[in-house]
CSV table of N, CA and C in Angstrom, one decimal:
chain,number,residue,atom,x,y,z
A,194,UNK,N,-8.7,13.1,7.9
A,194,UNK,CA,-8.9,12.6,9.2
A,194,UNK,C,-8.3,11.2,9.2
A,195,UNK,N,-7.8,10.7,10.3
A,195,UNK,CA,-7.2,9.4,10.4
A,195,UNK,C,-7.9,8.6,11.4
A,196,UNK,N,-7.9,7.3,11.3
A,196,UNK,CA,-8.3,6.3,12.3
A,196,UNK,C,-7.3,5.2,12.1
A,197,UNK,N,-7.6,4.1,12.7
A,197,UNK,CA,-6.7,2.9,12.6
A,197,UNK,C,-7.6,1.6,12.6
A,198,UNK,N,-7.0,0.6,12.0
A,198,UNK,CA,-7.7,-0.7,11.9
A,198,UNK,C,-6.8,-1.7,12.6
A,199,UNK,N,-7.4,-2.4,13.5
A,199,UNK,CA,-6.8,-3.5,14.3
A,199,UNK,C,-5.8,-3.1,15.3
A,200,UNK,N,-4.8,-2.2,14.9
A,200,UNK,CA,-3.8,-1.7,15.8
A,200,UNK,C,-3.4,-0.3,15.4
A,201,UNK,N,-2.9,0.4,16.4
A,201,UNK,CA,-2.6,1.9,16.2
A,201,UNK,C,-1.5,2.1,15.1
A,202,UNK,N,-0.7,1.2,14.8
A,202,UNK,CA,0.3,1.4,13.8
A,202,UNK,C,-0.3,1.3,12.4
A,203,UNK,N,-1.5,0.8,12.2
A,203,UNK,CA,-2.1,0.7,10.9
A,203,UNK,C,-3.1,1.8,10.7
A,204,UNK,N,-2.5,3.0,10.4
A,204,UNK,CA,-3.3,4.2,10.2
A,204,UNK,C,-4.1,4.1,8.9
A,205,UNK,N,-5.3,4.6,8.9
A,205,UNK,CA,-6.2,4.7,7.8
A,205,UNK,C,-6.7,6.1,7.7
A,206,UNK,N,-6.7,6.7,6.5
A,206,UNK,CA,-7.1,8.1,6.3
A,206,UNK,C,-8.4,8.1,5.7
A,207,UNK,N,-9.3,9.1,6.1
A,207,UNK,CA,-10.6,9.3,5.6
A,207,UNK,C,-10.5,10.6,4.9
A,208,UNK,N,-10.8,10.6,3.6
A,208,UNK,CA,-10.8,11.8,2.8
A,208,UNK,C,-12.3,12.2,2.4
A,209,UNK,N,-12.6,13.5,2.5
A,209,UNK,CA,-14.0,13.9,2.2
A,209,UNK,C,-13.9,15.1,1.3
A,210,UNK,N,-14.9,15.2,0.4
A,210,UNK,CA,-15.1,16.4,-0.5
A,210,UNK,C,-16.5,16.9,0.0
A,211,UNK,N,-16.5,18.1,0.5
A,211,UNK,CA,-17.7,18.7,1.1
A,211,UNK,C,-18.1,19.9,0.2
A,212,UNK,N,-19.4,20.0,-0.1
A,212,UNK,CA,-20.0,21.1,-0.7
A,212,UNK,C,-20.2,22.2,0.3
A,213,UNK,N,-19.6,23.3,0.1
A,213,UNK,CA,-19.5,24.3,1.2
A,213,UNK,C,-20.8,24.9,1.6
A,214,UNK,N,-21.7,25.2,0.7
A,214,UNK,CA,-23.0,25.9,1.1
A,214,UNK,C,-24.0,24.9,1.7
A,215,UNK,N,-24.2,23.8,1.1
A,215,UNK,CA,-25.2,22.8,1.6
A,215,UNK,C,-24.6,21.9,2.7
A,216,UNK,N,-23.3,21.8,2.8
A,216,UNK,CA,-22.6,20.9,3.7
A,216,UNK,C,-22.8,19.5,3.4
A,217,UNK,N,-23.2,19.2,2.2
A,217,UNK,CA,-23.4,17.8,1.8
A,217,UNK,C,-22.0,17.2,1.4
A,218,UNK,N,-21.8,15.9,1.7
A,218,UNK,CA,-20.6,15.3,1.3
A,218,UNK,C,-20.7,14.8,-0.1
A,219,UNK,N,-19.9,15.2,-1.0
A,219,UNK,CA,-19.9,14.9,-2.4
A,219,UNK,C,-19.3,13.6,-2.7
A,220,UNK,N,-18.2,13.3,-2.0
A,220,UNK,CA,-17.4,12.1,-2.2
A,220,UNK,C,-16.6,11.8,-1.0
A,221,UNK,N,-16.2,10.6,-0.9
A,221,UNK,CA,-15.3,10.2,0.2
A,221,UNK,C,-14.4,9.0,-0.2
A,222,UNK,N,-13.3,8.9,0.4
A,222,UNK,CA,-12.4,7.8,0.1
A,222,UNK,C,-11.7,7.3,1.4
A,223,UNK,N,-11.5,6.1,1.5
A,223,UNK,CA,-10.8,5.5,2.7
A,223,UNK,C,-9.5,4.8,2.2
A,224,UNK,N,-8.4,5.1,2.8
A,224,UNK,CA,-7.1,4.5,2.4
A,224,UNK,C,-6.0,5.2,3.1
A,225,UNK,N,-4.8,5.2,2.4
A,225,UNK,CA,-3.7,5.9,3.0
A,225,UNK,C,-3.6,7.3,2.5
A,226,UNK,N,-2.5,8.0,2.7
A,226,UNK,CA,-2.4,9.4,2.2
A,226,UNK,C,-1.8,9.5,0.9
A,227,UNK,N,-2.0,8.6,0.0
A,227,UNK,CA,-1.3,8.6,-1.3
A,227,UNK,C,-2.1,9.3,-2.3
A,228,UNK,N,-1.5,9.5,-3.5
A,228,UNK,CA,-2.2,10.1,-4.6
A,228,UNK,C,-3.3,9.1,-5.1
A,229,UNK,N,-3.1,7.8,-5.0
A,229,UNK,CA,-4.1,6.9,-5.5
A,229,UNK,C,-5.4,7.0,-4.7
A,230,UNK,N,-5.3,7.2,-3.4
A,230,UNK,CA,-6.5,7.4,-2.6
A,230,UNK,C,-7.2,8.7,-2.9
A,231,UNK,N,-6.4,9.8,-3.2
A,231,UNK,CA,-7.0,11.0,-3.6
A,231,UNK,C,-7.7,10.9,-5.0
A,232,UNK,N,-7.1,10.1,-5.9
A,232,UNK,CA,-7.8,9.8,-7.2
A,232,UNK,C,-9.2,9.2,-7.0
A,233,UNK,N,-9.3,8.3,-6.0
A,233,UNK,CA,-10.6,7.7,-5.8
A,233,UNK,C,-11.6,8.7,-5.3
A,234,UNK,N,-11.1,9.6,-4.4
A,234,UNK,CA,-12.0,10.7,-4.0
A,234,UNK,C,-12.4,11.6,-5.1
A,235,UNK,N,-11.4,12.0,-6.0
A,235,UNK,CA,-11.6,12.8,-7.1
A,235,UNK,C,-12.6,12.2,-8.1
A,236,UNK,N,-12.4,10.9,-8.4
A,236,UNK,CA,-13.3,10.2,-9.3
A,236,UNK,C,-14.8,10.2,-8.8
A,237,UNK,N,-15.0,10.3,-7.5
A,237,UNK,CA,-16.3,10.3,-7.0
A,237,UNK,C,-17.1,11.6,-7.1
A,238,UNK,N,-16.4,12.6,-7.5
A,238,UNK,CA,-17.0,14.0,-7.7
A,238,UNK,C,-17.4,14.1,-9.2
A,239,UNK,N,-18.6,14.6,-9.4
A,239,UNK,CA,-19.2,14.7,-10.7
A,239,UNK,C,-18.3,15.6,-11.6
A,240,UNK,N,-18.4,15.3,-12.9
A,240,UNK,CA,-17.6,16.1,-13.9
A,240,UNK,C,-18.0,17.6,-13.9
A,241,UNK,N,-19.3,17.8,-13.7
A,241,UNK,CA,-19.8,19.2,-13.7
A,241,UNK,C,-19.2,20.0,-12.5
A,242,UNK,N,-19.2,19.4,-11.4
A,242,UNK,CA,-18.6,20.1,-10.2
A,242,UNK,C,-17.1,20.2,-10.4
A,243,UNK,N,-16.4,19.3,-11.0
A,243,UNK,CA,-15.0,19.4,-11.3
A,243,UNK,C,-14.7,20.5,-12.2
A,244,UNK,N,-15.6,20.8,-13.1
A,244,UNK,CA,-15.3,21.9,-14.1
A,244,UNK,C,-15.6,23.3,-13.5
A,245,UNK,N,-16.6,23.4,-12.6
A,245,UNK,CA,-17.0,24.7,-12.1
A,245,UNK,C,-16.6,25.1,-10.7
A,246,UNK,N,-16.3,24.2,-9.9
A,246,UNK,CA,-16.1,24.4,-8.5
A,246,UNK,C,-14.7,25.0,-8.2
A,247,UNK,N,-14.6,25.6,-7.1
A,247,UNK,CA,-13.3,26.1,-6.5
A,247,UNK,C,-13.1,25.1,-5.3
A,248,UNK,N,-11.9,24.6,-5.2
A,248,UNK,CA,-11.5,23.6,-4.2
A,248,UNK,C,-10.6,24.3,-3.2
A,249,UNK,N,-10.9,24.2,-1.9
A,249,UNK,CA,-10.1,24.7,-0.8
A,249,UNK,C,-9.3,23.5,-0.2
A,250,UNK,N,-8.0,23.6,-0.2
A,250,UNK,CA,-7.2,22.5,0.3
A,250,UNK,C,-6.1,23.0,1.2
A,251,UNK,N,-5.4,22.0,1.8
A,251,UNK,CA,-4.1,22.4,2.4
A,251,UNK,C,-3.0,22.1,1.4
A,252,UNK,N,-1.8,22.0,1.9
A,252,UNK,CA,-0.7,21.9,0.9
A,252,UNK,C,-0.2,20.5,0.7
A,253,UNK,N,-1.1,19.5,0.9
A,253,UNK,CA,-0.7,18.1,0.7
A,253,UNK,C,-0.5,17.9,-0.8
A,254,UNK,N,0.6,17.2,-1.1
A,254,UNK,CA,1.0,17.0,-2.5
A,254,UNK,C,0.0,16.3,-3.4
A,255,UNK,N,-0.8,15.5,-2.9
A,255,UNK,CA,-1.8,14.8,-3.7
A,255,UNK,C,-2.8,15.8,-4.3
A,256,UNK,N,-3.1,16.9,-3.7
A,256,UNK,CA,-4.0,17.9,-4.2
A,256,UNK,C,-3.5,18.6,-5.5
A,257,UNK,N,-2.3,18.3,-5.8
A,257,UNK,CA,-1.8,19.0,-7.1
A,257,UNK,C,-2.5,18.4,-8.3
A,258,UNK,N,-3.3,17.4,-8.2
A,258,UNK,CA,-4.1,16.9,-9.3
A,258,UNK,C,-5.2,17.8,-9.7
A,259,UNK,N,-5.6,18.7,-8.7
A,259,UNK,CA,-6.7,19.7,-9.0
A,259,UNK,C,-6.1,20.8,-9.9
A,260,UNK,N,-6.8,21.2,-10.9
A,260,UNK,CA,-6.3,22.2,-11.8
A,260,UNK,C,-6.0,23.5,-10.9
A,261,UNK,N,-4.9,24.1,-11.3
A,261,UNK,CA,-4.3,25.2,-10.5
A,261,UNK,C,-5.3,26.3,-10.4
A,262,UNK,N,-6.0,26.7,-11.4
A,262,UNK,CA,-6.9,27.8,-11.3
A,262,UNK,C,-8.1,27.5,-10.4
A,263,UNK,N,-8.4,26.3,-10.1
A,263,UNK,CA,-9.5,25.9,-9.3
A,263,UNK,C,-9.2,25.6,-7.8
A,264,UNK,N,-7.9,25.7,-7.5
A,264,UNK,CA,-7.5,25.3,-6.2
A,264,UNK,C,-7.0,26.5,-5.4
A,265,UNK,N,-7.5,26.7,-4.2
A,265,UNK,CA,-7.1,27.8,-3.3
A,265,UNK,C,-6.6,27.1,-2.0
A,266,UNK,N,-5.4,27.5,-1.7
A,266,UNK,CA,-4.7,27.0,-0.5
A,266,UNK,C,-4.6,28.2,0.5
A,267,UNK,N,-5.4,28.0,1.5
A,267,UNK,CA,-5.3,29.0,2.6
A,267,UNK,C,-5.9,28.4,3.9
A,268,UNK,N,-5.5,29.1,5.0
A,268,UNK,CA,-5.7,28.5,6.3
A,268,UNK,C,-7.2,28.4,6.6
A,269,UNK,N,-8.0,29.3,6.3
A,269,UNK,CA,-9.5,29.3,6.7
A,269,UNK,C,-10.4,28.5,5.7
A,270,UNK,N,-9.9,28.0,4.7
A,270,UNK,CA,-10.7,27.4,3.7
A,270,UNK,C,-11.2,26.1,4.0
A,271,UNK,N,-10.6,25.4,4.9
A,271,UNK,CA,-10.9,24.0,5.2
A,271,UNK,C,-11.7,23.8,6.5
A,272,UNK,N,-12.1,25.0,7.1
A,272,UNK,CA,-12.7,24.9,8.4
A,272,UNK,C,-14.0,24.1,8.5
A,273,UNK,N,-14.8,24.1,7.4
A,273,UNK,CA,-16.1,23.4,7.3
A,273,UNK,C,-15.8,21.9,7.4
A,274,UNK,N,-14.8,21.4,6.7
A,274,UNK,CA,-14.6,20.0,6.7
A,274,UNK,C,-14.0,19.6,8.0
A,275,UNK,N,-13.2,20.4,8.6
A,275,UNK,CA,-12.6,20.1,9.9
A,275,UNK,C,-13.7,20.0,11.0
A,276,UNK,N,-14.7,20.9,10.9
A,276,UNK,CA,-15.9,20.8,11.8
A,276,UNK,C,-16.7,19.5,11.5
A,277,UNK,N,-16.8,19.1,10.3
A,277,UNK,CA,-17.5,17.9,10.0
A,277,UNK,C,-16.7,16.7,10.6
A,278,UNK,N,-15.4,16.7,10.5
A,278,UNK,CA,-14.7,15.6,11.1
A,278,UNK,C,-14.9,15.6,12.7
A,279,UNK,N,-15.0,16.7,13.3
A,279,UNK,CA,-15.3,16.8,14.7
A,279,UNK,C,-16.7,16.2,15.0
A,280,UNK,N,-17.6,16.5,14.2
A,280,UNK,CA,-19.0,15.9,14.3
A,280,UNK,C,-18.9,14.3,14.1
A,281,UNK,N,-18.1,13.9,13.2
A,281,UNK,CA,-18.0,12.4,13.0
A,281,UNK,C,-17.3,11.8,14.2
A,282,UNK,N,-16.3,12.4,14.8
A,282,UNK,CA,-15.7,11.9,16.0
A,282,UNK,C,-16.6,11.8,17.1
A,283,UNK,N,-17.5,12.8,17.3
A,283,UNK,CA,-18.5,12.8,18.4
A,283,UNK,C,-19.6,11.8,18.1
A,284,UNK,N,-20.0,11.6,16.9
A,284,UNK,CA,-21.0,10.6,16.6
A,284,UNK,C,-20.6,9.2,16.7
A,285,UNK,N,-19.4,8.9,16.4
A,285,UNK,CA,-18.9,7.5,16.3
A,285,UNK,C,-17.6,7.3,17.1
A,286,UNK,N,-17.6,6.6,18.2
A,286,UNK,CA,-16.4,6.5,19.0
A,286,UNK,C,-15.2,5.9,18.4
A,287,UNK,N,-15.4,5.1,17.3
A,287,UNK,CA,-14.3,4.5,16.7
A,287,UNK,C,-13.3,5.5,16.0
A,288,UNK,N,-13.8,6.8,15.8
A,288,UNK,CA,-13.0,7.8,15.2
A,288,UNK,C,-12.4,8.8,16.2
A,289,UNK,N,-12.7,8.6,17.5
A,289,UNK,CA,-12.1,9.4,18.5
A,289,UNK,C,-10.6,9.3,18.4
A,290,UNK,N,-9.9,10.4,18.7
A,290,UNK,CA,-8.4,10.4,18.6
A,290,UNK,C,-7.7,9.5,19.6
A,291,UNK,N,-8.2,9.6,20.9
A,291,UNK,CA,-7.6,8.7,21.9
A,291,UNK,C,-8.7,7.8,22.5
A,292,UNK,N,-8.7,6.6,21.9
A,292,UNK,CA,-9.8,5.7,22.3
A,292,UNK,C,-9.3,4.3,22.2
A,293,UNK,N,-9.9,3.4,22.9
A,293,UNK,CA,-9.6,2.0,22.8
A,293,UNK,C,-10.6,1.3,21.8
A,294,UNK,N,-11.5,2.1,21.3
A,294,UNK,CA,-12.4,1.6,20.3
A,294,UNK,C,-11.8,1.8,18.9
A,295,UNK,N,-12.0,0.7,18.1
A,295,UNK,CA,-11.4,0.8,16.8
A,295,UNK,C,-12.1,-0.2,15.9
A,296,UNK,N,-11.9,-0.1,14.6
A,296,UNK,CA,-12.4,-1.1,13.7
A,296,UNK,C,-11.5,-2.3,13.6
A,297,UNK,N,-12.0,-3.5,13.5
A,297,UNK,CA,-11.2,-4.7,13.4
A,297,UNK,C,-10.9,-5.0,11.9
A,298,UNK,N,-11.6,-4.4,11.0
A,298,UNK,CA,-11.4,-4.7,9.6
A,298,UNK,C,-11.6,-3.4,8.8
A,299,UNK,N,-11.0,-3.3,7.7
A,299,UNK,CA,-11.1,-2.1,6.8
A,299,UNK,C,-12.5,-2.1,6.3
A,300,UNK,N,-13.1,-3.2,6.0
A,300,UNK,CA,-14.5,-3.2,5.5
A,300,UNK,C,-15.5,-2.6,6.5
A,301,UNK,N,-15.3,-2.9,7.8
A,301,UNK,CA,-16.2,-2.4,8.8
A,301,UNK,C,-16.0,-0.9,8.9
A,302,UNK,N,-14.8,-0.4,8.8
A,302,UNK,CA,-14.5,1.0,8.8
A,302,UNK,C,-15.2,1.7,7.6
A,303,UNK,N,-15.0,1.2,6.5
A,303,UNK,CA,-15.6,1.7,5.3
A,303,UNK,C,-17.2,1.7,5.4
A,304,UNK,N,-17.7,0.6,5.9
A,304,UNK,CA,-19.2,0.6,6.0
A,304,UNK,C,-19.7,1.6,7.0
A,305,UNK,N,-19.0,1.8,8.1
A,305,UNK,CA,-19.4,2.8,9.1
A,305,UNK,C,-19.4,4.2,8.5
A,306,UNK,N,-18.3,4.5,7.7
A,306,UNK,CA,-18.2,5.8,7.0
A,306,UNK,C,-19.4,5.9,6.0
A,307,UNK,N,-19.7,4.9,5.3
A,307,UNK,CA,-20.7,4.9,4.3
A,307,UNK,C,-22.1,5.2,4.9
A,308,UNK,N,-22.4,4.5,6.0
A,308,UNK,CA,-23.6,4.8,6.8
A,308,UNK,C,-23.7,6.2,7.3
A,309,UNK,N,-22.6,6.7,7.9
A,309,UNK,CA,-22.5,8.0,8.4
A,309,UNK,C,-22.7,9.1,7.4
A,310,UNK,N,-22.1,8.9,6.2
A,310,UNK,CA,-22.2,9.8,5.1
A,310,UNK,C,-23.7,9.9,4.6
A,311,UNK,N,-24.3,8.7,4.5
A,311,UNK,CA,-25.7,8.7,4.1
A,311,UNK,C,-26.6,9.4,5.1
A,312,UNK,N,-26.3,9.1,6.4
A,312,UNK,CA,-27.1,9.8,7.5
A,312,UNK,C,-26.9,11.3,7.4
A,313,UNK,N,-25.6,11.7,7.3
A,313,UNK,CA,-25.3,13.1,7.3
A,313,UNK,C,-26.0,13.8,6.1
A,314,UNK,N,-25.9,13.2,4.9
A,314,UNK,CA,-26.5,13.9,3.7
A,314,UNK,C,-28.0,13.9,3.8
A,315,UNK,N,-28.6,12.9,4.4
A,315,UNK,CA,-30.1,12.9,4.5
A,315,UNK,C,-30.6,13.9,5.5
A,316,UNK,N,-29.7,14.2,6.5
A,316,UNK,CA,-30.1,15.1,7.6
A,316,UNK,C,-29.9,16.6,7.2
A,317,UNK,N,-29.2,16.8,6.1
A,317,UNK,CA,-28.9,18.2,5.7
A,317,UNK,C,-29.9,18.7,4.6
A,318,UNK,N,-31.0,18.0,4.4
A,318,UNK,CA,-32.0,18.4,3.4
A,318,UNK,C,-32.6,19.7,3.7
């Protein structure tokens, strides 16, 4: 999912790793669409989950870091995370696609994501 900071030309991407059954957010990263941002997301996932889990992704090149046998690329596999992004957009106007509301700094965007992730994970108990 993307948002922007200060102006619409400054796109910022929000990456989430979601546990499919419990709908808990395992890890998140805020940045551009580069491999470095994906590495931050990947590093936030525990080693046990990295060894055992199956990851559903789209065809973005950064996901090639996931071991081939654990990665499934298909259209319906990412619907849970897409629904979560819709919930985030509804909960917080700064993430709406067409809005005049936006974050004035990257720190505030990251803090709002951190608070929302904490709220989301605590409400899925």
